[in-house]
Amino acid sequence: MTVNIICVGKIKEDYFVKATAEFEKRLSRFCSFNVICLPDKSIPDNASPAEEQIVLKKEGEEILKKIGKSDIVVAMCIEGKQLSSEELAEKIADFQMQSSTIDFIIGGSLGLSDEVKQRANLKMSMSKMTFPHRIARLMLEEQIYRAFKINANETYHK
């Protein structure tokens, strides 16, 4: 099983780099885990809605290039479904029966393009709250790890 996080933007803060590296190391026990960081597209200050749509479209095109034809895609977006850790574990187990690759997608500051959302097999939300990219990625990595632990019937999950 291969699990990818495809995200727009890079984590710069050392403490977040160390935290994500820890979960990436832990996940390597359960799957081939990769983080694919795409560069942020520059957004002009006071960008118009039309300019924002252009940036979203360009970022979406770059994301879609990284997704395999048979990959399962989970788009992280505010309008997505909120799942418990147990429900995420069930989804991952189900997805493993359908494909050898799961791609979790985290967009840039403007979110995800409609094209990426339409490609998704599941739209998922961590919360109704908005989180910075680096926190969302760390939380997602932790929850993916927790899901694998739940599915392996190993202690960690409380």
Short mmCIF file of C-alpha atoms in Angstrom, two decimals, residues 61-141:
data_model
loop_
_atom_site.label_atom_id
_atom_site.label_comp_id
_atom_site.label_asym_id
_atom_site.label_seq_id
_atom_site.Cartn_x
_atom_site.Cartn_y
_atom_site.Cartn_z
CA GLU A 61 -3.64 21.20 -12.57
CA GLU A 62 -0.34 20.55 -10.78
CA ILE A 63 -2.08 18.39 -8.16
CA LEU A 64 -3.93 16.34 -10.78
CA LYS A 65 -0.63 15.59 -12.57
CA LYS A 66 0.56 13.80 -9.41
CA ILE A 67 -2.50 11.54 -9.10
CA GLY A 68 -2.44 8.12 -10.74
CA LYS A 69 -5.39 6.96 -12.81
CA SER A 70 -6.36 4.20 -10.35
CA ASP A 71 -5.46 6.08 -7.16
CA ILE A 72 -8.07 6.65 -4.46
CA VAL A 73 -8.22 10.40 -3.78
CA VAL A 74 -9.22 12.03 -0.50
CA ALA A 75 -9.64 15.80 -0.86
CA MET A 76 -9.21 17.69 2.39
CA CYS A 77 -11.76 20.49 2.22
CA ILE A 78 -13.97 22.37 4.66
CA GLU A 79 -17.19 21.10 3.04
CA GLY A 80 -16.01 17.51 3.33
CA LYS A 81 -17.32 14.85 5.67
CA GLN A 82 -16.01 14.80 9.22
CA LEU A 83 -14.95 11.31 10.28
CA SER A 84 -13.99 9.81 13.61
CA SER A 85 -10.61 8.07 13.84
CA GLU A 86 -12.40 4.72 13.70
CA GLU A 87 -14.35 5.77 10.60
CA LEU A 88 -11.14 6.89 8.89
CA ALA A 89 -9.57 3.52 9.73
CA GLU A 90 -12.57 1.78 8.11
CA LYS A 91 -12.30 3.98 5.01
CA ILE A 92 -8.59 3.25 4.65
CA ALA A 93 -9.25 -0.49 5.01
CA ASP A 94 -11.98 -0.25 2.34
CA PHE A 95 -9.75 1.81 0.06
CA GLN A 96 -6.97 -0.79 0.37
CA MET A 97 -9.33 -3.31 -1.23
CA GLN A 98 -9.93 -0.96 -4.18
CA SER A 99 -6.48 0.42 -5.00
CA SER A 100 -2.84 0.14 -4.04
CA THR A 101 -2.50 3.94 -3.66
CA ILE A 102 -4.37 6.50 -1.59
CA ASP A 103 -3.68 10.20 -2.19
CA PHE A 104 -4.68 12.72 0.48
CA ILE A 105 -4.79 16.22 -1.00
CA ILE A 106 -4.20 19.44 0.97
CA GLY A 107 -4.62 22.63 -1.05
CA GLY A 108 -2.99 25.99 -0.68
CA SER A 109 -4.35 29.07 1.05
CA LEU A 110 -7.29 29.24 -1.37
CA GLY A 111 -8.26 25.60 -0.93
CA LEU A 112 -8.76 23.12 -3.76
CA SER A 113 -10.01 23.61 -7.29
CA ASP A 114 -13.35 22.17 -8.33
CA GLU A 115 -11.50 19.79 -10.68
CA VAL A 116 -9.56 18.26 -7.77
CA LYS A 117 -12.72 17.96 -5.67
CA GLN A 118 -14.52 16.27 -8.57
CA ARG A 119 -11.67 13.73 -8.91
CA ALA A 120 -11.93 12.86 -5.21
CA ASN A 121 -13.40 9.58 -4.05
CA LEU A 122 -13.97 11.20 -0.66
CA LYS A 123 -14.10 14.81 0.49
CA MET A 124 -12.97 14.93 4.10
CA SER A 125 -12.79 17.72 6.67
CA MET A 126 -10.87 17.74 9.94
CA SER A 127 -13.20 20.32 11.44
CA LYS A 128 -15.42 23.26 10.63
CA MET A 129 -12.48 25.37 11.75
CA THR A 130 -9.73 26.46 9.38
CA PHE A 131 -6.16 25.35 10.14
CA PRO A 132 -2.84 26.54 8.72
CA HIS A 133 -1.34 24.16 6.17
CA ARG A 134 1.41 22.93 8.50
CA ILE A 135 -1.01 22.07 11.31
CA ALA A 136 -3.47 20.40 8.95
CA ARG A 137 -0.69 18.25 7.50
CA LEU A 138 0.59 17.24 10.93
CA MET A 139 -2.93 16.39 12.11
CA LEU A 140 -3.61 14.39 8.94
CA GLU A 141 -0.37 12.41 9.28
#
